Coordinates of C-alpha atoms in Angstrom, one line a residue:
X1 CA 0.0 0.0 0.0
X2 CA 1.0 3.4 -1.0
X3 CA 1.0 6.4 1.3
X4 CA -0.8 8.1 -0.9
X5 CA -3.7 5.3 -0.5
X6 CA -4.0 6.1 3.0
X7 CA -4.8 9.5 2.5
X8 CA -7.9 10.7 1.6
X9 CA -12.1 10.4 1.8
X10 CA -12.3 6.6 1.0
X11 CA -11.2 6.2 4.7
X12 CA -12.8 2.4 5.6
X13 CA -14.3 1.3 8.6
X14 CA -11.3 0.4 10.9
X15 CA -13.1 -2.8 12.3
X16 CA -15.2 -4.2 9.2
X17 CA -13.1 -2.5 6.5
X18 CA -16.1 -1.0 4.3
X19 CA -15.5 2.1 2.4
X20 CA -16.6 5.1 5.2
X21 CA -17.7 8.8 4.0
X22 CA -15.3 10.6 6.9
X23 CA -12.1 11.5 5.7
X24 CA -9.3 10.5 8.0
X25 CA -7.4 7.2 8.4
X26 CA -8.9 4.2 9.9
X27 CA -7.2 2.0 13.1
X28 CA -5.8 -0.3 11.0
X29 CA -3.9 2.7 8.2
X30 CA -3.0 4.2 11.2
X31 CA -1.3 1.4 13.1
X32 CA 0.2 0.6 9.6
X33 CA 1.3 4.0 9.1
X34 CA 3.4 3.8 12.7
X35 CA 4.4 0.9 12.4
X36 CA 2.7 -0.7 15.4
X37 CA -0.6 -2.9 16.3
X38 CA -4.2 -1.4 16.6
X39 CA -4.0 -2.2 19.8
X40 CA -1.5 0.2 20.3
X41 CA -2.9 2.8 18.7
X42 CA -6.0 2.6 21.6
X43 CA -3.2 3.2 24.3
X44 CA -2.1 6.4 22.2
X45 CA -5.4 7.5 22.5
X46 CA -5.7 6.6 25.9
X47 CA -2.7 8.0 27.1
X48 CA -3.9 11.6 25.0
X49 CA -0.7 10.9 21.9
X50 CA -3.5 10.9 19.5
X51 CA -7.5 11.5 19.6
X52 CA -10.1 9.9 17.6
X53 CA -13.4 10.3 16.3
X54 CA -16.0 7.6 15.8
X55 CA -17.1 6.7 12.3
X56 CA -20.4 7.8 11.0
X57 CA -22.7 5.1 12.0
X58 CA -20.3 4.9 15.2
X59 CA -18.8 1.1 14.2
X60 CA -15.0 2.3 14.0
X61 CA -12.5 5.4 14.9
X62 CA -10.8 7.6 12.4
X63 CA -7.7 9.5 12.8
X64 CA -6.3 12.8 11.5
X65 CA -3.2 11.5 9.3
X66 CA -1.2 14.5 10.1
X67 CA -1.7 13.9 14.0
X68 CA -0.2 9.9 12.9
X69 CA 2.5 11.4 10.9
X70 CA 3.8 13.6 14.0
X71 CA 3.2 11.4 16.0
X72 CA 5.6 8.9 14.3
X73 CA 8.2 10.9 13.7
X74 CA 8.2 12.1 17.5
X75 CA 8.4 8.3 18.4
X76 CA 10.8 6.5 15.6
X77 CA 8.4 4.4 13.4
X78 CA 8.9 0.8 14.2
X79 CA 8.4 -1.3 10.8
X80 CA 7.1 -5.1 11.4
X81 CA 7.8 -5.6 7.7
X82 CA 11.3 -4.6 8.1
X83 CA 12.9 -4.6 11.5
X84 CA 13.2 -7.8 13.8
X85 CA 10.9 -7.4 16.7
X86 CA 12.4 -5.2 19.3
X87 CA 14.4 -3.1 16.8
X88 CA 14.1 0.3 16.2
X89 CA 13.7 2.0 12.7
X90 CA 14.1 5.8 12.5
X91 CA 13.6 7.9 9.6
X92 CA 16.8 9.3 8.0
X93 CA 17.5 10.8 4.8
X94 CA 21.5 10.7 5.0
X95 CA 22.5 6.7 4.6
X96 CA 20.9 4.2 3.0
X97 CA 22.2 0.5 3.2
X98 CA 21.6 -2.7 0.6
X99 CA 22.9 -6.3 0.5
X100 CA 25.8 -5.2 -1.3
X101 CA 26.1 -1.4 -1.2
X102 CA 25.5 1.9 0.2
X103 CA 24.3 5.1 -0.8
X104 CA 25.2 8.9 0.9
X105 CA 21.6 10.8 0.3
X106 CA 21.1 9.0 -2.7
X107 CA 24.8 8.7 -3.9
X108 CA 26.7 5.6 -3.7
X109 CA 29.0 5.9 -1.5
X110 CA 32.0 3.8 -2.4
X111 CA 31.9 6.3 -5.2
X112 CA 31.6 9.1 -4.0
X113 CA 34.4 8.3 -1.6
X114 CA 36.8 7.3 -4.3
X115 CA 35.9 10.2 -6.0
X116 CA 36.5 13.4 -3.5
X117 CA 38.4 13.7 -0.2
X118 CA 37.0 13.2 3.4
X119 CA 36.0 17.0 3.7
X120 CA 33.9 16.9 0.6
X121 CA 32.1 14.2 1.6
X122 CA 31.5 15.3 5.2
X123 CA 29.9 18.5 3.2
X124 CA 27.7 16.3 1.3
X125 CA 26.3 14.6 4.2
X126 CA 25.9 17.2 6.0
X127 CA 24.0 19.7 3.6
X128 CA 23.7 17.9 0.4
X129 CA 25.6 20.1 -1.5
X130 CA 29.0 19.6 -2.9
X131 CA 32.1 21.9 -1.8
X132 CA 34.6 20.7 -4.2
X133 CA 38.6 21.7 -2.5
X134 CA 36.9 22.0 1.1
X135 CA 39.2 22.5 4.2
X136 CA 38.4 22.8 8.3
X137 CA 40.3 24.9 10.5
X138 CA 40.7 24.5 14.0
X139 CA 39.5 27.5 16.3
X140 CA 43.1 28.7 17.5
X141 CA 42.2 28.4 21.3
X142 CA 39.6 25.6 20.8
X143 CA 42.9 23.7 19.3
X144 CA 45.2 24.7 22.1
X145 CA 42.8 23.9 24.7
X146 CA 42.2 20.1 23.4
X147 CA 45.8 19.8 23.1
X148 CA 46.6 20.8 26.6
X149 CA 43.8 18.6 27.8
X150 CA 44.9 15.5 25.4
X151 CA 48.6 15.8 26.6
X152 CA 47.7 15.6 30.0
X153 CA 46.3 12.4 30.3
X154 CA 48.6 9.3 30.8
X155 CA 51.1 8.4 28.8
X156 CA 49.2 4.6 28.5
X157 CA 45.8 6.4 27.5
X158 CA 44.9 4.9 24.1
X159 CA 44.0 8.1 20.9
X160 CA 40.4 7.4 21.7
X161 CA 40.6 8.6 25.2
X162 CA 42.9 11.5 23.7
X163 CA 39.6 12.4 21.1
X164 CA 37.2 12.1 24.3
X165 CA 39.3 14.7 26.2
X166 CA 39.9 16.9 23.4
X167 CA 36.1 17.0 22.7
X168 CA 35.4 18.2 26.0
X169 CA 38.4 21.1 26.3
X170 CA 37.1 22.1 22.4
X171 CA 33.6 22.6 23.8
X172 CA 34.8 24.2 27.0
X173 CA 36.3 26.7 24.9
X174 CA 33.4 27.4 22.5
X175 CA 30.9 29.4 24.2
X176 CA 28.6 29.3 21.2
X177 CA 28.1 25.3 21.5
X178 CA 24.6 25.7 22.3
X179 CA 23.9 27.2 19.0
X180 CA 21.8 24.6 17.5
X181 CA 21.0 26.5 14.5
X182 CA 22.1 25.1 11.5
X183 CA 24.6 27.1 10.6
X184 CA 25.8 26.5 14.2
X185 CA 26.0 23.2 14.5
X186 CA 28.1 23.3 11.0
X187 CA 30.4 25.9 12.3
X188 CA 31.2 23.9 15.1
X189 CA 31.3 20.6 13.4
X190 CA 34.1 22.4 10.9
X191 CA 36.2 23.6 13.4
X192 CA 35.9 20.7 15.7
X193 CA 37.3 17.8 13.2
X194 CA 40.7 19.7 12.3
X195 CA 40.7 19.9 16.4
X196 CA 40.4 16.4 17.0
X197 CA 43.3 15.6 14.4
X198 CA 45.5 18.0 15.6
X199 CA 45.2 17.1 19.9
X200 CA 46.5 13.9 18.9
X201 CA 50.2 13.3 19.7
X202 CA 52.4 12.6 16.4
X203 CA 52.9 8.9 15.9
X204 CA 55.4 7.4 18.8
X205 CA 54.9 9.9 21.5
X206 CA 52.4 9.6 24.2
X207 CA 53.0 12.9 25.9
X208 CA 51.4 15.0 23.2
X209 CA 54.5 17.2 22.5
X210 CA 52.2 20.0 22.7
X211 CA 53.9 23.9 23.4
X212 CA 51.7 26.9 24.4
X213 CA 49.8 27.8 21.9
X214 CA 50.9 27.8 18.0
X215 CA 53.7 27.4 16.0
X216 CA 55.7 24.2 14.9
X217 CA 55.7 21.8 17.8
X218 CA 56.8 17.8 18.2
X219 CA 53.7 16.3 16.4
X220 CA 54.3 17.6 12.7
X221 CA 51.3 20.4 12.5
X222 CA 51.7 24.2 12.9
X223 CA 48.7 26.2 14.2
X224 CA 45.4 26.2 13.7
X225 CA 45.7 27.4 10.0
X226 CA 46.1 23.6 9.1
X227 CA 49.6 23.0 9.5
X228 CA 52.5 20.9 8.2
X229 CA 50.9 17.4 7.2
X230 CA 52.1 14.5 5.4
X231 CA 52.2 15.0 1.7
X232 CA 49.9 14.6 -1.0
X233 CA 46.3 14.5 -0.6
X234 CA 43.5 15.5 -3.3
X235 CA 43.4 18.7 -5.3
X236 CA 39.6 20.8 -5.9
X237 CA 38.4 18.6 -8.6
X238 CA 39.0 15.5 -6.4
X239 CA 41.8 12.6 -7.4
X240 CA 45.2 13.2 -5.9
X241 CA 46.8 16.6 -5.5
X242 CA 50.8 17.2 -6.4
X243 CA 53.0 15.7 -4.0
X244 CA 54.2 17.9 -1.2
X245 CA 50.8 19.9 -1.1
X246 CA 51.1 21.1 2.7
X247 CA 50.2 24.4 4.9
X248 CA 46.5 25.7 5.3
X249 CA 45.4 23.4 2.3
X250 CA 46.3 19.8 3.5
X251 CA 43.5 17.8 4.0
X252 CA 42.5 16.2 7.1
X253 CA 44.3 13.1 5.6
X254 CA 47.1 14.4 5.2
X255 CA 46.9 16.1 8.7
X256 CA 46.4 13.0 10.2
X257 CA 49.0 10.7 8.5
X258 CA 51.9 11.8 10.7
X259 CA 49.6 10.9 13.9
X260 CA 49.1 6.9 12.9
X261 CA 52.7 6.2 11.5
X262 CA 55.9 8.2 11.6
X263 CA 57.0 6.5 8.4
X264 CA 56.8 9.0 5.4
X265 CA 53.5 9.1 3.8
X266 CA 53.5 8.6 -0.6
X267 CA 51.0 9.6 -2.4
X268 CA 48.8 6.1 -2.9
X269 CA 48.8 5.0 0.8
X270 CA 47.4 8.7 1.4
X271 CA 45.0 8.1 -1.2
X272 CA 43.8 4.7 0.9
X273 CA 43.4 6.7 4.3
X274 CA 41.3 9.6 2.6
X275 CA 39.1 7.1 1.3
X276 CA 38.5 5.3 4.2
X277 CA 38.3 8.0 6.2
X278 CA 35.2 9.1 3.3
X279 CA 33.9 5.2 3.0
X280 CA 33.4 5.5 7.1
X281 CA 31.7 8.6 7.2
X282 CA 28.4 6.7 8.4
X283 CA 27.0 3.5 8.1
X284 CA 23.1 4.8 9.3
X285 CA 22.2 3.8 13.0
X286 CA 25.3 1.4 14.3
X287 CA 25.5 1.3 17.9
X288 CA 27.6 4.7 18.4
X289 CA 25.1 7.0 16.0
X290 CA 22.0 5.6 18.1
X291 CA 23.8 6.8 21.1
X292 CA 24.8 10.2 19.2
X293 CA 21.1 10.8 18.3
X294 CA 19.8 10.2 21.8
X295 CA 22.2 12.5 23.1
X296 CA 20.4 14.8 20.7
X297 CA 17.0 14.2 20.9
X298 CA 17.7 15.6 24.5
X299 CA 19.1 18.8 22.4
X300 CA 22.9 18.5 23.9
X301 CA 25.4 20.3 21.2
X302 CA 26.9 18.8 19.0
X303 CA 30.3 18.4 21.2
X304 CA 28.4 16.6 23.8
X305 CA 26.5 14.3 20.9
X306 CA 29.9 13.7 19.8
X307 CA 30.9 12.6 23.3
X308 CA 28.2 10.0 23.3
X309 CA 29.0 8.8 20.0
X310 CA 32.6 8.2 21.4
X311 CA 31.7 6.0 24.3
X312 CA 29.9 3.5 22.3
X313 CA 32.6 3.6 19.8
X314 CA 35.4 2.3 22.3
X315 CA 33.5 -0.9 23.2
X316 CA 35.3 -4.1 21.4
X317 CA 32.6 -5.0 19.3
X318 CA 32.2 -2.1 17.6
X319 CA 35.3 0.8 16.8
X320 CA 37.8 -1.5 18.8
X321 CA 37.1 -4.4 16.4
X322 CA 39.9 -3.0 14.0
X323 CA 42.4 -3.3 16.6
X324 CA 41.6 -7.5 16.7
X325 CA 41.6 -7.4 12.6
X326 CA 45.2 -5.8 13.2
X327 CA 46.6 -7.9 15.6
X328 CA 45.8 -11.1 13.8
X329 CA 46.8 -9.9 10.5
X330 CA 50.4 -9.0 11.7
X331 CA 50.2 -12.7 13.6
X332 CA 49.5 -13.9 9.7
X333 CA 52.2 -12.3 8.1
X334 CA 54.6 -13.1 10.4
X335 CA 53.7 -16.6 10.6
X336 CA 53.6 -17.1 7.2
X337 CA 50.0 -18.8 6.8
X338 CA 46.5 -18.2 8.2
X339 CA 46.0 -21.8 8.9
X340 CA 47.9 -22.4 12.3
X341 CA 46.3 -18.2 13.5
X342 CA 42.6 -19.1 12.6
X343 CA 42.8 -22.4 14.1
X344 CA 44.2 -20.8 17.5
X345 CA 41.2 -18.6 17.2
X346 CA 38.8 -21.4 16.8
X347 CA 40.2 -23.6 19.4
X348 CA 39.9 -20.6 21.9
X349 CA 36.4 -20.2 21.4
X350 CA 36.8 -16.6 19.5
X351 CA 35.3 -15.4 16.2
X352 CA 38.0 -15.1 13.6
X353 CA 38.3 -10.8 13.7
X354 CA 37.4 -9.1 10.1
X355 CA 35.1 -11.4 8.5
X356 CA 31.7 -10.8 8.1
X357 CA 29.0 -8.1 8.6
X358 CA 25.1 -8.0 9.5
X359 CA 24.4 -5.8 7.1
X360 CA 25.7 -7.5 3.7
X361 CA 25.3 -10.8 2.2
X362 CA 28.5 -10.4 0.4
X363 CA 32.0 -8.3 0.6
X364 CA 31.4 -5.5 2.8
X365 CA 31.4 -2.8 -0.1
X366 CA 33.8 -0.4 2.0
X367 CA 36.5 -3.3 2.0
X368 CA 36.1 -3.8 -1.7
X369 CA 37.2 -0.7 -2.4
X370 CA 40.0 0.0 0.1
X371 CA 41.2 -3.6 -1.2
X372 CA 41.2 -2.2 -4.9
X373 CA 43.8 0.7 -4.0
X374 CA 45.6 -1.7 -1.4
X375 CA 46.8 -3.3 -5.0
X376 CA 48.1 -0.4 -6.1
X377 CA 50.4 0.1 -3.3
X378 CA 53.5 -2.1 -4.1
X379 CA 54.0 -2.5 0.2
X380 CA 50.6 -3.9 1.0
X381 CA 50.9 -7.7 -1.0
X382 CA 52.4 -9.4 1.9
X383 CA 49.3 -8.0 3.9
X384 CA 47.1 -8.1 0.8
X385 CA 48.0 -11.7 1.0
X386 CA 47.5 -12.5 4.2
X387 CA 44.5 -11.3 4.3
X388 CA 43.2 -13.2 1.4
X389 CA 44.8 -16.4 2.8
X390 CA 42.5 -15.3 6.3
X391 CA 39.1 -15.4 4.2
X392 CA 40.4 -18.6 2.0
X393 CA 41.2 -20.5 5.2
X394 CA 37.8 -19.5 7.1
X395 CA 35.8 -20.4 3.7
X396 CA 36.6 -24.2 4.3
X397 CA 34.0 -24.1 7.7
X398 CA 32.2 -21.1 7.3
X399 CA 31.6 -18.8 3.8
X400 CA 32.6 -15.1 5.7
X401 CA 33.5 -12.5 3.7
X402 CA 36.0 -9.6 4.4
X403 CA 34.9 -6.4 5.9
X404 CA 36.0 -2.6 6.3
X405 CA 38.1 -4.0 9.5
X406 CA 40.0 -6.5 7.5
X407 CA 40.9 -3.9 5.0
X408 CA 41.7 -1.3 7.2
X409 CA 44.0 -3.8 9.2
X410 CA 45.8 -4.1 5.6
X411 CA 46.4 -0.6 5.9
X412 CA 48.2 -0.5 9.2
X413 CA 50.1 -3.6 8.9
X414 CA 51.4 -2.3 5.6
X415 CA 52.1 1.6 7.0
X416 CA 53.7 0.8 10.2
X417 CA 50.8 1.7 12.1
X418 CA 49.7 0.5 15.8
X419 CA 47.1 -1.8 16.2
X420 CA 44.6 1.2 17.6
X421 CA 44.9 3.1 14.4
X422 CA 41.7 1.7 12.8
X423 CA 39.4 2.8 15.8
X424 CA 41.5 6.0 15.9
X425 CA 40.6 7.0 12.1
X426 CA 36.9 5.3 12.8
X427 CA 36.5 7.7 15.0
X428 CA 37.3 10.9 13.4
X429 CA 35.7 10.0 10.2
X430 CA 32.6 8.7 11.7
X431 CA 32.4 12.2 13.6
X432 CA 30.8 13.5 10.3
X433 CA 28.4 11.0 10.7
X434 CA 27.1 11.9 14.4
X435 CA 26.9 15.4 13.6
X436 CA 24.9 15.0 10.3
X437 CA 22.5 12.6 12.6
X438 CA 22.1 15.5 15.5
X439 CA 21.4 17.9 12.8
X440 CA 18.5 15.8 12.0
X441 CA 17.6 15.3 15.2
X442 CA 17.6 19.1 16.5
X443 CA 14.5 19.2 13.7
X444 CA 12.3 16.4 15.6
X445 CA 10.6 16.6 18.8
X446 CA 12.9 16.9 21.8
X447 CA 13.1 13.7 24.2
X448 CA 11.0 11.6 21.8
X449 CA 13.3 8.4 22.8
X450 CA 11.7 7.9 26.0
X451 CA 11.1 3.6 25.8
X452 CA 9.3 2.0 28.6
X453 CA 11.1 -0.8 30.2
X454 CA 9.6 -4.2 30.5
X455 CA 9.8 -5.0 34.0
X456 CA 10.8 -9.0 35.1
X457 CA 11.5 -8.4 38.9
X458 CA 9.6 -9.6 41.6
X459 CA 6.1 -8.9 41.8
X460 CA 5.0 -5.9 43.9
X461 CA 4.5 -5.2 47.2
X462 CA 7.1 -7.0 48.7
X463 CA 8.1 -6.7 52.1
X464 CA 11.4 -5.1 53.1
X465 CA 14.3 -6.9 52.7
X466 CA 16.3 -8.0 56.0
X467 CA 20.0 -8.1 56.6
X468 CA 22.1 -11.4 55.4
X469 CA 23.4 -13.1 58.3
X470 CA 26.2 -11.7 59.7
X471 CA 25.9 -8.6 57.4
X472 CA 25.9 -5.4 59.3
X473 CA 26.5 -6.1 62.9
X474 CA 29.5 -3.8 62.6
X475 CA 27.0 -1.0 61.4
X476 CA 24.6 -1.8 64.1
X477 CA 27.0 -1.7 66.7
X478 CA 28.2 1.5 65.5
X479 CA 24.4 2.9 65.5
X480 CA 24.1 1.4 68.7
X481 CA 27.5 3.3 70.3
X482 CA 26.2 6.8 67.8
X483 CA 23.0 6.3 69.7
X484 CA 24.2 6.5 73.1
X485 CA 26.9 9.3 72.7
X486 CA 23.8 11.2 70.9
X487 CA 22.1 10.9 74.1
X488 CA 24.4 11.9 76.5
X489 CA 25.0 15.3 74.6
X490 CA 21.3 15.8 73.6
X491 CA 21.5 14.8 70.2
X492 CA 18.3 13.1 69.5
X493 CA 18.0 10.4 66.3
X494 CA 15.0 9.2 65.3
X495 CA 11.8 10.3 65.0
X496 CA 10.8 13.6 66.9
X497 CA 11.6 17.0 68.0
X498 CA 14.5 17.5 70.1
X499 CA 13.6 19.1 74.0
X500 CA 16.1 21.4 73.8
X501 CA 16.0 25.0 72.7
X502 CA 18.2 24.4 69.6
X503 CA 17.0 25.3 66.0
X504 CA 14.4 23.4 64.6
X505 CA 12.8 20.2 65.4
X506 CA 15.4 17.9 65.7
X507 CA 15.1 14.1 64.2
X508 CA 14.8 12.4 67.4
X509 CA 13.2 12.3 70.8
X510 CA 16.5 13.8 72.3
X511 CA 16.5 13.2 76.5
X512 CA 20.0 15.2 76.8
X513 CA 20.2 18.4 77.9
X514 CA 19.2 20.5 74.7
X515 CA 22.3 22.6 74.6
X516 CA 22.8 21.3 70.8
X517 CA 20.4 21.6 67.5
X518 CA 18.8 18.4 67.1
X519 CA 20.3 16.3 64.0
X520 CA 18.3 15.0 61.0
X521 CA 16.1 16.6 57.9
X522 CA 12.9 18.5 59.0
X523 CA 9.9 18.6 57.3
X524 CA 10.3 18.8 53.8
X525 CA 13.8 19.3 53.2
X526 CA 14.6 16.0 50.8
X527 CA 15.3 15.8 47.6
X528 CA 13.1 16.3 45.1
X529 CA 12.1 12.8 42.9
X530 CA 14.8 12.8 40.1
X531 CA 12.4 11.1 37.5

């Protein structure tokens, strides 16, 4: 059914289905149309999310379709016909995912990431339009700020809990963060990518090397301007831009080259982290852009939704899982074979790290293509090989294919880079993608993510619990010995006024001699209910 067929006067009768004279939308288009049961739709009504009308004749209810269509975008529509139970579908107009692709607001994506740098296609997803040449600059003192902040952490703390702190210095030191305008929010996501890259120590150090404010320090950037970055990178028109290109032009890329490996960068393994950094731009709602979009659905700025998107990140199974696809890729190459490394796996009761994805029946799409420029870097075959040995040697049980962790272990096998790398450029690529999300988000009703919790605990009342044996006689001793000294100083606990003359009723009968306020709350003074 079409939505235009829901529309309309030839609304039917919600119970019998027969062709009605009201216009409207019967309980059965409207549960359709949100993606939920009729029943459902009764407790909207019931709990006042939508109102009805009863049917001439009075045999069924009718509903106004633009009162349905708020109402499901202020709740998320949730799809029977294309969502597992439980799941959550919300409406989004930036990525759209198929067995074996993905499209950027109607683009494919693969393409367009092959096509222009990482800063083009940031732009494209997160206005539509397409700035060819685009460059971010750091805020001077937002950029100083997260580089303090980064460099002060210990010198164990992994680049993703460098990002975390440099996203909260950055919007410490942008007092127009609240701005959730649209011009704003891109303002701030502009200024706040370039900061990210350059709070980051340079490949090797963990103390940040950071100075005072701007000029050349350790980590191979200058100041805010864009600084001294690896070279190459891709020119206006997209493709690869003259090797050496540095200053305020260098891409991100090529900003954050000298961060994941202190070898030098040429021009086609620059050309593999721009694209990946383009190809990871989103992926729709994974695990981190949920957590992005509920941070804004509660209107937090975009530093904050950034934040969120961060913490989910770091868990194993999602931004971590590159660091896995690393570590068993260098086990591969240096062992010569994928045989005796997969079989470890296996025999340890772990899933071999890199092979497949939920989401596509095939090759992930984003590994195709970084595995198509891999070839055309003369360094990547061992790796290139290795990793094809992985997914020939897994085939023989179970038909996985590679995915975007696989390839991007490729990448920092073959560049010297630490196993963290892959989460690390994850992260600041995928920032594009939280942003673009919040920015839809600011446009929908605040706090519509509000999901009831399906209670399995003991059924109510239940009496109050009692100690375990042997659990707190210590305290109760202590109360006991509290009690008595209370007494003897005319410190009353319990229930009661004090008889002394001290201020206020006092929390306990209090049989001293009232030369001291009586302790405990009065009336009145609690916290409020933090619901």
């Amino acid at each position: 059914m079409t939505d235009d067929s829901t529309h309309g006067t030839g609304a039917q009768d919600a119970e019998t289905g027969r062709a009605s004279d009201a216009p409207g939308l019967t309980t059965r288009e409207a549960a359709g149309r949100l993606g939920v049961k009729p029943e459902t739709v009764y407790a909207y009504v019931s709990r006042g999310q939508l109102t009805s009308r009863r049917t001439p004749g009075g045999r069924g209810s009718l509903f106004d379709a633009a009162e349905v269509d708020a109402l499901a975008r202020r709740t998320g529509r949730r799809d029977p016909s294309s969502s597992t139970a439980g799941e959550l579908v919300f409406r989004t107009g930036i990525t759209l995912i198929e067995p074996d692709r993905y499209f950027f607001r109607g683009v494919d994506a693969a393409e367009l990431a092959r096509r222009y740098g990482y800063e083009e296609v940031a732009e494209w997803i997160w206005t539509g339009e397409l700035r060819p040449g685009a460059r971010f600059t750091a805020p001077a003192e937002s950029l100083t700020a997260a580089r303090r902040t980064a460099a002060a952490l210990p010198r164990h703390s992994s680049p993703t809990d460098r990002l975390r702190a440099a996203v909260a210095a950055a919007a410490a030191a942008d007092p127009l963060r609240f701005d959730l305008s649209r011009d704003g929010v891109l303002s701030s996501a502009r200024g706040l990518l370039p900061t990210l890259v350059g709070a980051l120590p340079a490949a090797g150090e963990t103390d940040g090397g950071t100075d005072s404010g701007g000029g050349t320090d350790a980590r191979g950037d200058t100041d805010a301007e864009g600084g001294r970055g690896a070279e190459g990178g891709r020119g206006a028109e997209g493709g690869k831009a003259a090797d050496g290109d540095k200053g305020a032009d260098a891409s991100l890329a090529c900003r954050l080259w000298p961060k994941l490996s202190d070898r030098p960068a040429d021009a086609a393994s620059l050309a593999v982290l721009d694209t990946a950094l383009g190809l990871l731009a989103d992926h729709d709602l994974a695990a981190s852009t949920l957590a992005a979009r509920v941070a804004a659905s509660t209107h937090a700025h975009p530093y904050a939704v950034v934040s969120a998107g961060l913490g989910a990140l770091e868990g194993p199974l999602h931004g971590a899982a590159s660091g896995s696809a690393h570590r068993m890729l260098a086990e591969v190459v240096g062992r010569g074979g994928a045989a005796p490394v997969v079989a470890e796996h296996l025999r340890a009761g772990r899933r071999v790290p890199g092979l497949g994805h939920r989401l596509y029946t095939g090759e992930d799409p984003r590994a195709r293509v970084l595995f198509a420029l891999l070839d055309e870097v003369p360094q990547a075959a061992p790796a290139m090989e290795a990793a094809r040995d992985v997914v020939a040697t897994t085939a023989r049980h179970t038909p996985l294919h590679a995915n975007i962790d696989l390839a991007l272990a490729v990448l920092s096998v073959t560049c010297g880079m630490p196993a963290e790398a892959g989460e690390t450029v994850f992260a600041v690529s995928r920032t594009a993608g939280w942003i673009a999300h919040a920015m839809e988000e600011y446009a929908e009703a605040p706090l519509r993510m509000r999901p009831s919790g399906q209670y399995t605990g003991p059924r109510p009342p239940q009496p109050l619990p009692s100690p375990a044996p042997g659990a707190g006689a210590g305290a109760a001793a202590t109360r006991a010995a509290s009690s008595a000294t209370a007494t003897a100083h005319g410190k009353g606990y319990g229930i009661g006024k004090g008889s002394g003359p001290g201020p206020g009723p006092g929390a306990g009968p209090g049989s001293g001699s009232g030369s001291a306020p009586g302790f405990g709350p009065g009336p009145g003074s609690g916290p409020a209910p933090a619901n």
